[in-house]
């Protein structure tokens, strides 16, 4: 066996050091300027606002520069249940969206491959809700789930729902609304990875004594991780900051308020900009933390 | 089916009346095939002949439209692929990209709950001399290395039947030779039954005990490589397996130990037992390397067929031998391979030449004459190049 001769010939050739070219920097400039102007500057302004203190004897909504770190302590003390709810609802919605989207994406991306027309129609159907305003669709659900709607009546008749029970205004309806609204964001990335899934790997799995369930668990699922990770991020991040579904004028009630609702109220109704900013900074920090841990744990840093 | 443990020995494979129809075409047409346990069997044919479909049927990745598949005497037609004692080395390798080389090789062992999967995987990797790369991902390996991993991943399971789907297609010539020898030695060491699908006639002939030549979903001829080469029964086999000079003519005498065929006025003899048909118009043939080239008319001798005179229209030197094309009046082009016993070509372009061969080297085909080509050149590149050159020269001469 003379294979050894070929064994060592695998060392990759070192890449030549890249030449520094001013062209790359010039091409990057507009993007960098955009980021600095519309992301970095507002972020700095947000942090500065979050530390402001009210102007003494001033009007409502008048604040001055300060270093009032107590703002943070105060919002955590007052609103920790809203944070908990925001992340709880977002995680639940992400989970349900994943459970619903994965089989759907698998069907469109793998099973429907022999019928491109069917694939196109189903993809269009996934995207179709985007053509109608997010607010209108959520309001429509409010109607469908309202106390005297057919759904609620049916559930009451079946005694699943108590006679004086509601669907809207509960944690259920908020999670339902979040799940519904973010399903396309989950489905599309998963579809993109599954659409590229080489079914020959599945045949190899079957050839190597793996049952369809084992093949799915050991081969299909790991290979679709990039899609799952981007889908869950695209759902979880906006869902945890969402303030529409949980709002009392949509599917929520006073008992289902999320951080997004508090920020909205502080900013627009109470004009308490420092508290709203502090809430935003904390929310952003927590999302970054959760996402960072998640991406690290899922082991897909190099796949993203 | 005992997939819980290693196969003690290879199992025989039996295909009974297998047909596989896809919408619009028939991939396999009423195929019967028996492969004895422990043999190295090659299924040879051009692309689209149904050989890969046959392999996929045996692996359980397709179900036959009609017919039964038996492995080791047990009917597995309705057994799912993951329950069959069969492993495949895929043409595309299909190594799991998210697993290391080691995990790829251990995959089948883990699924069957065999003890010490990691140790056995290392052992299999040592067999293909890749154990030092066990921790790498498949995409970090070269094509040849991936191929060997795919082989290790299949062989480590000690299947009763190992299926090889053109596994050496992506390798360069040198590595391919090594892998051929390696496969052969693994096969005889382990005693497994190998079913090897390939379109490479040389590979099939050097590796297999038995070769079946497949065309249009049917097996044209099956036998030991030498037997197939020396005595092809159809024009397809005669030209797919090596090259042949084929001539068609009426049988004028079939009384003796050989039949006499009239080829453009020349009586050509073929041994009776080497001819499939003994009456009417038949196609006979002879391998190019069996022909002797003469620069003057050879004396008529019993037991020798002579065609000529003809003109040498092409000489192409290929190292070991030289290929001559000789245009014989009324017959067409005859191809001769001559060993290079002396330096340079023995005859020059344009020279007058006769070809002769021993009667016992001729063979008669079973094809109906109307289907059989008078002379059908092999599709091998040297011949095509030679003919293109010939046509070009003719064109230049005309203008």
XYZ file of C-alpha atoms in Angstrom:
703
model
C 0.000 0.000 0.000
C 1.704 3.094 -1.203
C -0.910 5.546 -0.010
C 1.449 7.109 2.469
C 3.102 8.908 -0.410
C -0.117 10.819 -0.960
C -0.896 11.432 2.675
C 1.295 14.423 3.198
C 0.392 16.251 0.039
C -2.539 17.983 1.677
C -0.897 20.969 3.332
C -2.710 23.987 1.996
C -0.475 26.555 0.397
C -0.175 29.651 2.510
C -2.097 32.556 1.100
C 0.079 35.353 -0.109
C -0.235 38.434 2.113
C -2.969 40.675 0.747
C -1.822 43.925 -0.766
C -3.286 46.958 0.920
C -5.201 48.824 -1.688
C -6.729 52.277 -1.281
C -9.542 51.183 -3.602
C -11.056 48.917 -0.943
C -11.066 51.735 1.601
C -12.583 54.172 -0.886
C -15.313 51.670 -1.738
C -16.013 51.079 1.952
C -16.276 54.792 2.775
C -19.958 55.351 1.887
C -20.991 52.326 3.924
C -18.858 53.357 6.877
C -20.185 56.917 6.706
C -23.740 55.582 6.619
C -23.131 53.370 9.633
C -21.469 56.192 11.564
C -24.274 58.624 10.798
C -27.313 56.411 11.196
C -26.212 53.749 13.636
C -23.268 54.872 15.727
C -24.436 58.465 16.297
C -27.990 57.513 17.386
C -26.560 54.810 19.601
C -24.258 57.284 21.360
C -27.126 59.742 21.613
C -29.320 56.998 23.095
C -26.748 56.154 25.754
C -26.296 59.838 26.578
C -30.077 60.320 26.842
C -30.393 57.305 29.097
C -28.181 59.043 31.645
C -29.986 62.384 31.563
C -31.764 63.890 34.570
C -34.935 65.989 34.559
C -34.496 69.778 34.497
C -35.295 71.085 37.961
C -38.659 72.905 37.987
C -38.773 72.349 34.230
C -41.641 71.252 32.038
C -42.589 67.637 31.415
C -40.157 66.172 28.900
C -37.302 68.551 29.666
C -34.017 66.848 30.508
C -30.423 67.912 30.871
C -27.106 66.139 30.505
C -26.112 64.241 33.626
C -24.662 60.950 34.732
C -27.731 59.555 36.410
C -26.884 55.836 36.476
C -29.885 55.346 38.801
C -32.076 55.429 35.694
C -30.907 51.900 34.951
C -31.515 50.634 38.458
C -34.956 52.178 38.400
C -36.077 50.612 35.123
C -34.796 47.210 36.135
C -36.603 47.483 39.436
C -39.842 48.701 37.897
C -39.955 46.750 34.694
C -38.159 43.447 35.196
C -41.445 41.524 34.676
C -41.764 43.171 31.254
C -38.292 42.024 30.322
C -39.110 38.546 31.486
C -42.334 38.571 29.499
C -40.651 39.974 26.394
C -38.041 37.221 26.320
C -40.495 34.548 27.419
C -42.969 35.431 24.679
C -40.210 35.834 22.094
C -38.673 32.464 22.925
C -42.086 30.778 22.826
C -42.970 32.443 19.520
C -39.575 31.514 18.054
C -40.078 27.930 19.157
C -43.565 27.640 17.675
C -42.520 29.406 14.478
C -39.660 26.903 14.130
C -41.959 23.927 14.728
C -44.367 25.191 12.079
C -41.810 26.511 9.599
C -39.397 23.605 9.471
C -41.800 21.028 8.014
C -43.156 23.688 5.674
C -39.664 24.669 4.495
C -38.713 20.997 4.211
C -41.707 20.290 2.040
C -41.069 23.267 -0.255
C -37.293 22.848 -0.369
C -36.922 19.060 -0.545
C -40.155 17.191 -1.185
C -41.493 19.590 -3.816
C -38.240 19.623 -5.833
C -39.705 17.630 -8.742
C -42.433 20.273 -9.128
C -40.855 23.726 -9.463
C -44.263 25.304 -10.060
C -45.570 24.007 -6.740
C -42.421 25.316 -5.058
C -42.954 28.756 -6.569
C -46.630 28.831 -5.603
C -45.917 27.761 -2.024
C -43.094 30.270 -1.629
C -45.392 32.994 -2.917
C -47.991 31.937 -0.370
C -45.405 32.192 2.399
C -44.489 35.710 1.325
C -48.028 36.792 0.337
C -49.025 38.105 3.825
C -46.323 40.769 3.431
C -48.468 42.435 0.807
C -50.968 43.373 3.495
C -49.981 45.665 6.332
C -48.677 44.012 9.452
C -51.082 46.137 11.530
C -54.120 45.166 9.482
C -53.325 41.474 9.707
C -52.876 41.683 13.466
C -56.155 43.601 13.779
C -57.836 40.931 11.674
C -56.658 38.313 14.141
C -58.038 40.428 16.960
C -61.429 40.228 15.249
C -61.096 36.492 14.615
C -60.177 35.774 18.227
C -62.533 38.285 19.854
C -64.983 37.182 22.557
C -67.997 36.779 20.270
C -66.077 35.362 17.286
C -66.853 31.950 15.857
C -63.579 30.550 17.204
C -64.197 31.751 20.746
C -67.823 30.576 20.647
C -66.784 27.144 19.438
C -64.137 26.821 22.158
C -66.670 27.897 24.763
C -69.213 25.388 23.508
C -66.572 22.693 23.722
C -65.854 23.952 27.256
C -62.187 24.278 26.364
C -62.573 27.946 27.126
C -64.559 28.958 30.251
C -67.788 30.886 29.553
C -66.291 34.137 30.836
C -62.866 33.480 29.239
C -61.112 35.480 26.554
C -58.648 34.600 23.872
C -57.478 38.122 23.142
C -55.590 39.927 25.834
C -53.913 36.746 27.032
C -50.348 35.512 26.780
C -51.667 32.920 24.356
C -52.946 35.473 21.852
C -49.747 37.543 22.068
C -47.546 34.495 21.425
C -49.961 33.439 18.706
C -49.698 36.855 17.049
C -45.908 36.917 17.294
C -45.659 33.400 15.895
C -47.997 34.211 13.046
C -46.249 37.447 12.133
C -42.721 36.020 12.149
C -43.311 32.696 10.402
C -42.087 33.979 7.006
C -38.842 35.197 8.621
C -38.321 31.697 9.944
C -39.458 29.810 6.867
C -37.396 31.610 4.236
C -33.887 31.089 5.698
C -34.641 27.453 6.525
C -36.008 26.979 3.033
C -32.808 28.422 1.539
C -30.590 25.899 3.322
C -32.913 22.957 2.739
C -33.297 23.855 -0.903
C -29.533 23.342 -1.276
C -29.532 20.136 0.790
C -27.888 17.371 -1.214
C -30.276 14.428 -0.960
C -27.381 12.104 -1.707
C -26.356 12.568 1.924
C -29.738 11.206 2.923
C -29.225 8.206 0.658
C -25.798 7.685 2.220
C -27.405 7.802 5.662
C -29.968 5.228 4.654
C -27.226 3.085 3.127
C -25.340 3.230 6.447
C -28.183 1.697 8.473
C -29.776 4.955 9.640
C -33.576 4.928 9.745
C -35.340 7.960 8.232
C -35.742 9.442 11.735
C -32.054 8.928 12.553
C -31.012 10.289 9.181
C -33.079 13.387 9.854
C -31.609 13.847 13.312
C -27.991 13.103 12.382
C -27.758 14.450 8.857
C -30.599 16.718 7.738
C -30.931 18.730 10.934
C -27.194 19.457 11.400
C -26.899 20.397 7.737
C -29.818 22.838 8.039
C -28.456 24.480 11.204
C -27.367 27.660 9.388
C -30.944 28.207 8.238
C -32.356 27.425 11.675
C -29.921 29.818 13.340
C -30.626 32.701 10.975
C -34.360 32.003 11.092
C -34.477 31.968 14.882
C -32.413 35.161 15.084
C -34.620 36.915 12.524
C -37.629 35.915 14.633
C -36.307 36.243 18.166
C -34.621 39.651 17.875
C -37.574 41.614 16.457
C -40.091 39.592 18.499
C -38.442 40.502 21.810
C -38.684 44.198 20.958
C -42.155 43.976 19.475
C -44.827 46.317 20.862
C -47.706 45.736 18.434
C -48.909 42.233 19.257
C -48.729 42.724 23.013
C -50.402 46.141 22.900
C -53.878 46.338 24.398
C -55.233 47.795 21.154
C -54.153 44.615 19.345
C -53.869 41.138 20.832
C -52.616 41.983 24.308
C -53.830 43.617 27.485
C -52.334 45.418 30.484
C -51.237 42.024 31.798
C -49.265 41.089 28.691
C -47.177 44.246 28.254
C -43.663 43.632 26.949
C -40.619 45.901 27.170
C -41.479 47.292 23.757
C -44.801 48.558 25.078
C -43.123 50.199 28.051
C -40.552 51.913 25.854
C -43.311 53.128 23.565
C -45.335 54.461 26.490
C -42.321 56.132 28.129
C -41.213 57.753 24.902
C -44.494 58.807 23.356
C -46.930 59.194 26.254
C -44.927 59.988 29.356
C -42.126 61.742 27.473
C -39.660 60.162 29.891
C -36.824 59.925 27.397
C -34.070 58.881 29.837
C -36.069 55.927 31.158
C -37.113 54.859 27.665
C -33.492 55.070 26.510
C -32.239 53.121 29.498
C -34.825 50.418 28.737
C -33.703 50.339 25.095
C -30.035 50.040 26.058
C -30.770 47.209 28.469
C -32.966 45.441 25.924
C -30.238 45.720 23.304
C -27.600 44.463 25.714
C -29.696 41.488 26.767
C -30.502 40.558 23.155
C -26.822 40.734 22.246
C -25.972 38.546 25.216
C -28.637 35.935 24.471
C -27.836 35.849 20.749
C -24.102 35.641 21.435
C -24.523 32.674 23.765
C -26.968 31.033 21.362
C -24.748 31.344 18.302
C -21.773 30.098 20.263
C -23.685 27.140 21.643
C -25.155 26.164 18.275
C -21.613 25.942 16.903
C -22.464 27.677 13.690
C -20.275 30.779 13.894
C -18.439 29.688 10.775
C -21.645 28.873 8.942
C -23.387 32.197 9.467
C -31.393 -9.900 7.797
C -28.555 -9.909 10.289
C -27.540 -6.298 10.221
C -26.731 -6.448 13.910
C -23.240 -7.765 13.286
C -20.536 -8.131 10.700
C -21.141 -10.405 7.768
C -19.146 -13.607 8.141
C -18.617 -13.812 4.410
C -19.945 -12.308 1.243
C -23.453 -13.190 0.233
C -24.625 -14.027 -3.219
C -26.916 -11.656 -5.013
C -29.730 -12.750 -7.237
C -31.859 -10.534 -9.421
C -34.922 -12.260 -10.823
C -36.856 -10.735 -13.700
C -36.060 -7.169 -12.660
C -37.549 -4.321 -14.660
C -37.412 -0.683 -13.725
C -39.501 1.791 -15.647
C -39.406 5.510 -15.156
C -42.050 7.707 -16.754
C -41.128 7.731 -20.430
C -38.324 5.192 -20.450
C -37.295 1.762 -19.325
C -34.025 1.783 -17.418
C -33.831 -1.967 -16.865
C -35.622 -4.500 -19.006
C -36.273 -7.970 -17.573
C -32.863 -8.494 -16.007
C -31.807 -11.819 -14.517
C -28.473 -11.889 -12.773
C -26.744 -14.079 -10.225
C -23.554 -13.012 -8.536
C -21.909 -15.759 -6.506
C -20.750 -15.015 -2.968
C -17.217 -13.705 -2.659
C -16.828 -12.704 -6.287
C -15.807 -9.418 -7.781
C -18.467 -8.643 -10.335
C -18.318 -5.702 -12.721
C -21.284 -4.231 -14.499
C -19.900 -2.472 -17.533
C -21.742 -0.234 -19.930
C -22.036 3.236 -21.407
C -23.822 5.953 -19.475
C -27.568 5.505 -19.498
C -27.391 1.728 -19.924
C -29.095 1.069 -16.595
C -26.073 -0.036 -14.592
C -26.357 2.612 -11.890
C -30.092 1.962 -11.623
C -29.312 -1.719 -11.064
C -26.951 -0.761 -8.265
C -29.511 1.544 -6.679
C -32.099 -1.236 -6.815
C -29.746 -3.557 -4.966
C -28.953 -0.851 -2.402
C -32.669 -0.280 -1.881
C -32.589 3.337 -3.030
C -35.051 2.490 -5.807
C -37.777 -0.137 -5.963
C -38.117 -2.357 -9.027
C -41.268 -2.085 -11.128
C -41.298 -5.891 -11.364
C -39.004 -8.631 -10.149
C -37.339 -9.834 -6.966
C -33.973 -9.117 -5.375
C -32.405 -11.795 -3.207
C -29.314 -11.336 -1.062
C -27.890 -14.496 0.463
C -31.053 -16.333 -0.549
C -33.361 -13.943 1.320
C -35.855 -11.817 -0.544
C -35.047 -8.171 0.210
C -37.230 -6.601 -2.480
C -39.456 -4.957 0.111
C -36.752 -4.414 2.722
C -35.862 -0.765 3.306
C -32.351 0.268 2.348
C -31.224 0.873 5.924
C -32.097 -2.704 6.820
C -30.178 -4.310 3.956
C -26.749 -5.861 4.605
C -25.359 -3.765 1.788
C -23.074 -0.727 1.659
C -22.351 1.576 -1.200
C -19.347 3.620 -2.235
C -21.120 6.462 -3.975
C -19.855 8.071 -7.131
C -20.117 11.461 -5.409
C -18.665 9.923 -2.171
C -21.526 11.629 -0.249
C -19.326 12.088 2.826
C -21.235 13.964 5.529
C -19.723 17.456 5.449
C -20.608 18.268 9.055
C -18.736 15.302 10.506
C -15.062 14.539 10.795
C -13.550 11.790 8.699
C -13.562 9.536 11.765
C -17.227 10.179 12.511
C -18.095 9.528 8.890
C -16.439 6.128 9.061
C -17.959 5.315 12.466
C -21.473 6.360 11.345
C -22.652 2.941 10.168
C -21.103 1.161 13.167
C -22.834 3.497 15.616
C -26.198 3.017 13.908
C -25.932 -0.727 14.329
C -24.683 -0.446 17.887
C -21.457 -2.309 17.199
C -18.954 -2.241 20.036
C -15.954 0.088 19.830
C -16.993 2.062 16.749
C -14.104 4.519 17.122
C -11.466 1.784 17.307
C -12.898 -0.005 14.296
C -13.141 3.260 12.369
C -9.468 3.981 13.078
C -8.633 0.479 11.895
C -10.531 1.022 8.637
C -8.804 4.360 8.145
C -5.432 2.696 8.671
C -6.384 0.242 5.942
C -6.706 3.114 3.479
C -3.727 4.890 5.102
C -5.665 7.964 6.157
C -5.720 7.529 9.911
C -3.584 10.634 10.390
C -6.395 12.722 8.839
C -9.146 11.274 11.043
C -9.891 14.604 12.725
C -10.319 16.544 9.493
C -13.547 17.441 7.770
C -14.130 15.806 4.364
C -13.886 19.075 2.451
C -10.319 19.505 3.737
C -9.254 16.381 1.842
C -8.297 15.914 -1.786
C -10.571 14.012 -4.153
C -8.524 10.841 -3.885
C -8.463 10.984 -0.105
C -12.232 11.552 0.037
C -12.650 8.552 -2.180
C -10.633 6.400 0.192
C -12.662 7.673 3.152
C -15.838 6.708 1.285
C -14.360 3.270 0.747
C -13.386 2.944 4.414
C -16.853 4.116 5.480
C -18.423 1.296 3.466
C -15.884 -1.462 4.121
C -15.783 -0.886 7.898
C -19.326 -2.259 8.113
C -18.245 -5.572 6.586
C -21.367 -5.750 4.447
C -22.250 -9.031 2.805
C -22.360 -7.104 -0.435
C -20.369 -4.006 -1.291
C -21.626 -1.817 -4.106
C -19.201 0.441 -5.947
C -20.675 3.134 -8.168
C -17.864 4.292 -10.452
C -15.816 4.967 -7.347
C -12.589 5.656 -9.187
C -14.022 8.079 -11.716
C -12.577 11.218 -10.142
C -9.057 9.923 -9.680
C -6.024 10.462 -11.842
C -4.542 7.494 -13.614
C -1.785 6.710 -11.115
C -4.030 6.889 -8.056
C -6.696 4.955 -9.872
C -4.265 2.102 -10.494
C -3.352 2.036 -6.825
C -6.965 2.070 -5.757
C -7.774 -0.728 -8.172
C -5.091 -2.897 -6.615
C -6.187 -1.818 -3.147
C -9.822 -2.672 -3.799
C -8.862 -6.000 -5.223
C -6.712 -6.852 -2.203
C -9.402 -5.731 0.267
C -11.902 -7.847 -1.589
C -9.781 -10.987 -1.459
C -8.680 -10.318 2.138
C -12.155 -9.781 3.473
C -13.937 -12.128 1.113
C -16.825 -9.786 0.474
C -18.972 -9.828 -2.624
C -18.261 -6.754 -4.724
C -20.599 -5.339 -7.321
C -18.720 -2.719 -9.255
C -20.414 -0.457 -11.754
C -18.203 1.274 -14.268
C -18.003 2.537 -17.807
C -14.249 1.993 -17.895
C -13.653 -1.273 -19.735
C -10.052 -1.510 -18.656
C -11.011 -1.111 -15.002
C -13.690 -3.767 -15.320
C -11.345 -6.191 -17.039
C -8.417 -5.760 -14.651
C -10.429 -5.941 -11.439
C -13.386 -8.220 -11.902
C -13.712 -12.002 -11.939
C -16.854 -11.685 -13.987
C -17.862 -8.843 -16.243
C -21.367 -8.226 -17.508
C -21.673 -5.825 -20.418
C -24.913 -3.902 -20.213
C -26.670 -1.973 -22.959
C -30.161 -0.476 -23.110
C -31.173 -2.016 -19.794
C -30.136 -5.542 -20.771
C -27.066 -7.641 -20.239
C -25.526 -8.245 -23.648
C -22.929 -10.723 -22.524
C -21.463 -11.949 -19.288
C -18.347 -13.915 -18.482
C -14.721 -13.829 -17.451
C -12.894 -10.800 -18.864
C -10.691 -12.878 -21.205
C -13.690 -14.779 -22.472
C -15.601 -11.583 -23.217
C -12.640 -10.078 -24.955
C -11.668 -13.114 -26.987
C -15.147 -14.158 -27.963
C -17.610 -11.275 -28.046
C -21.072 -12.334 -29.123
C -22.509 -9.015 -30.224
C -21.210 -6.026 -32.135
C -21.818 -3.880 -29.075
C -19.580 -6.020 -26.884
C -17.005 -6.341 -29.669
C -16.689 -2.571 -29.858
C -17.345 -1.517 -26.255
C -14.784 -3.909 -24.854
C -11.703 -3.006 -26.854
C -11.800 -2.489 -30.597
C -12.815 -4.845 -33.356
C -12.697 -5.082 -37.117
C -16.123 -6.249 -38.231
C -17.063 -7.546 -41.678
C -20.449 -8.668 -42.965
C -21.098 -11.161 -45.733
C -23.036 -14.302 -46.719
C -21.984 -17.749 -45.507
C -20.875 -19.791 -48.526
C -19.836 -22.993 -46.807
C -20.707 -24.179 -43.334
C -19.870 -27.820 -43.758
C -16.425 -28.146 -42.152
C -14.935 -27.272 -38.797
C -15.100 -23.647 -39.824
C -17.650 -21.604 -41.679
C -16.622 -19.672 -44.773
C -17.932 -16.145 -45.234
C -17.685 -14.188 -48.453
C -16.329 -10.746 -47.616
C -16.273 -8.618 -50.787
C -15.163 -11.576 -52.833
C -12.635 -12.932 -50.345
C -13.377 -16.193 -48.565
C -12.817 -15.703 -44.841
C -12.917 -18.600 -42.416
C -14.194 -18.524 -38.842
C -14.088 -21.558 -36.518
C -17.541 -23.088 -36.265
C -17.605 -23.046 -32.439
C -16.583 -19.375 -32.384
C -19.440 -18.322 -34.632
C -22.894 -17.660 -33.201
C -24.691 -18.050 -36.525
C -23.846 -20.520 -39.247
C -26.120 -19.555 -42.128
C -27.321 -16.525 -44.063
C -25.598 -13.192 -43.852
C -23.377 -12.953 -40.804
C -21.049 -10.456 -39.215
C -17.629 -11.679 -38.274
C -14.815 -9.900 -36.546
C -11.220 -9.962 -35.432
C -9.327 -7.923 -32.841
C -6.843 -5.394 -34.310
C -3.865 -6.818 -32.399
C -4.485 -10.260 -33.919
C -3.795 -8.909 -37.392
C -0.408 -9.246 -39.070
C 0.677 -6.582 -41.481
C 2.408 -7.665 -44.689
C 4.039 -5.461 -47.303
C 3.723 -8.098 -50.008
C 0.913 -10.558 -50.679
C 1.453 -13.430 -48.235
C 1.339 -16.920 -49.693
C -2.073 -18.527 -49.257
C -1.831 -20.889 -46.320
C -4.392 -23.093 -44.630
C -5.577 -21.663 -41.311
C -4.876 -18.056 -42.304
C -7.241 -15.391 -43.590
C -5.811 -12.674 -45.829
C -7.373 -9.376 -46.875
C -5.768 -7.017 -49.317
C -4.169 -5.313 -50.930
C -5.013 -2.087 -49.151
C -3.421 1.277 -48.624
C -2.130 2.511 -45.283
C -4.118 5.681 -44.626
C -3.031 6.396 -41.131
C -0.187 5.544 -38.775
C -0.369 6.608 -35.175
C 2.385 5.746 -32.766
C 1.285 5.151 -29.171
C 4.422 3.910 -27.462
C 3.817 0.229 -26.872
C 2.190 -0.293 -30.218
C 1.452 1.461 -33.457
C -2.048 1.714 -34.829
C -2.446 1.463 -38.597
C -5.553 2.206 -40.602
C -5.648 0.337 -43.859
C -8.241 1.059 -46.524
C -9.008 -2.235 -48.242
C -10.882 -2.020 -51.502
C -14.526 -3.055 -51.162
C -14.225 -3.598 -47.405
C -13.307 -0.291 -45.894
C -10.967 0.621 -43.092
C -9.220 -2.123 -41.185
C -7.436 -1.302 -37.947
C -4.206 -3.065 -37.034
C -2.266 -2.802 -33.774
C 1.341 -3.786 -34.235
C 3.778 -4.223 -31.375
C 6.734 -1.928 -31.754
C 9.373 -4.580 -32.164
C 11.585 -2.332 -34.273
C 12.083 1.388 -34.085
C 9.508 3.476 -35.919
C 6.592 2.285 -37.985
C 7.116 -0.826 -40.034
C 5.118 0.458 -42.964
C 4.790 4.044 -44.043
C 1.744 6.092 -44.843
C 0.469 5.328 -48.331
C 2.252 1.997 -48.588
C 0.511 -1.028 -50.017
C -0.298 -3.613 -47.356
C -2.052 -6.896 -46.717
C -3.509 -8.039 -43.430
C -3.615 -11.642 -42.292
C -4.823 -13.442 -39.202
C -5.108 -16.973 -37.918
C -8.516 -18.479 -38.426
C -8.823 -19.318 -34.706
C -8.730 -15.621 -33.796
C -11.878 -14.734 -35.715
C -15.329 -14.657 -34.156
C -18.851 -14.584 -35.528
C -21.503 -12.351 -33.972
C -25.099 -13.127 -33.115
C -26.460 -9.780 -34.326
C -28.913 -9.645 -37.152
C -26.904 -8.460 -40.182
C -29.191 -5.487 -40.830
C -28.437 -4.189 -37.333
C -24.773 -5.025 -37.432
C -22.498 -2.357 -38.765
C -20.168 -3.283 -41.564
C -17.364 -1.684 -39.694
C -18.111 0.215 -36.575
C -15.151 2.023 -35.140
C -14.760 2.208 -31.418
C -15.498 5.555 -29.872
C -12.058 5.674 -28.354
C -10.357 8.987 -28.926
C -7.364 7.651 -30.844
C -9.604 6.187 -33.504
C -11.771 9.256 -33.722
C -8.684 11.429 -34.010
C -7.257 9.165 -36.687
C -10.442 9.251 -38.691
C -10.854 12.978 -38.367
C -7.305 13.398 -39.573
C -8.015 11.039 -42.449
C -11.105 13.010 -43.460
C -9.250 16.296 -43.208
C -6.441 15.034 -45.433
C -8.968 13.827 -47.980
C -10.613 17.237 -47.950
C -7.305 19.021 -48.430
C -6.408 16.722 -51.309
C -9.726 17.436 -53.004
C -9.281 21.201 -52.833
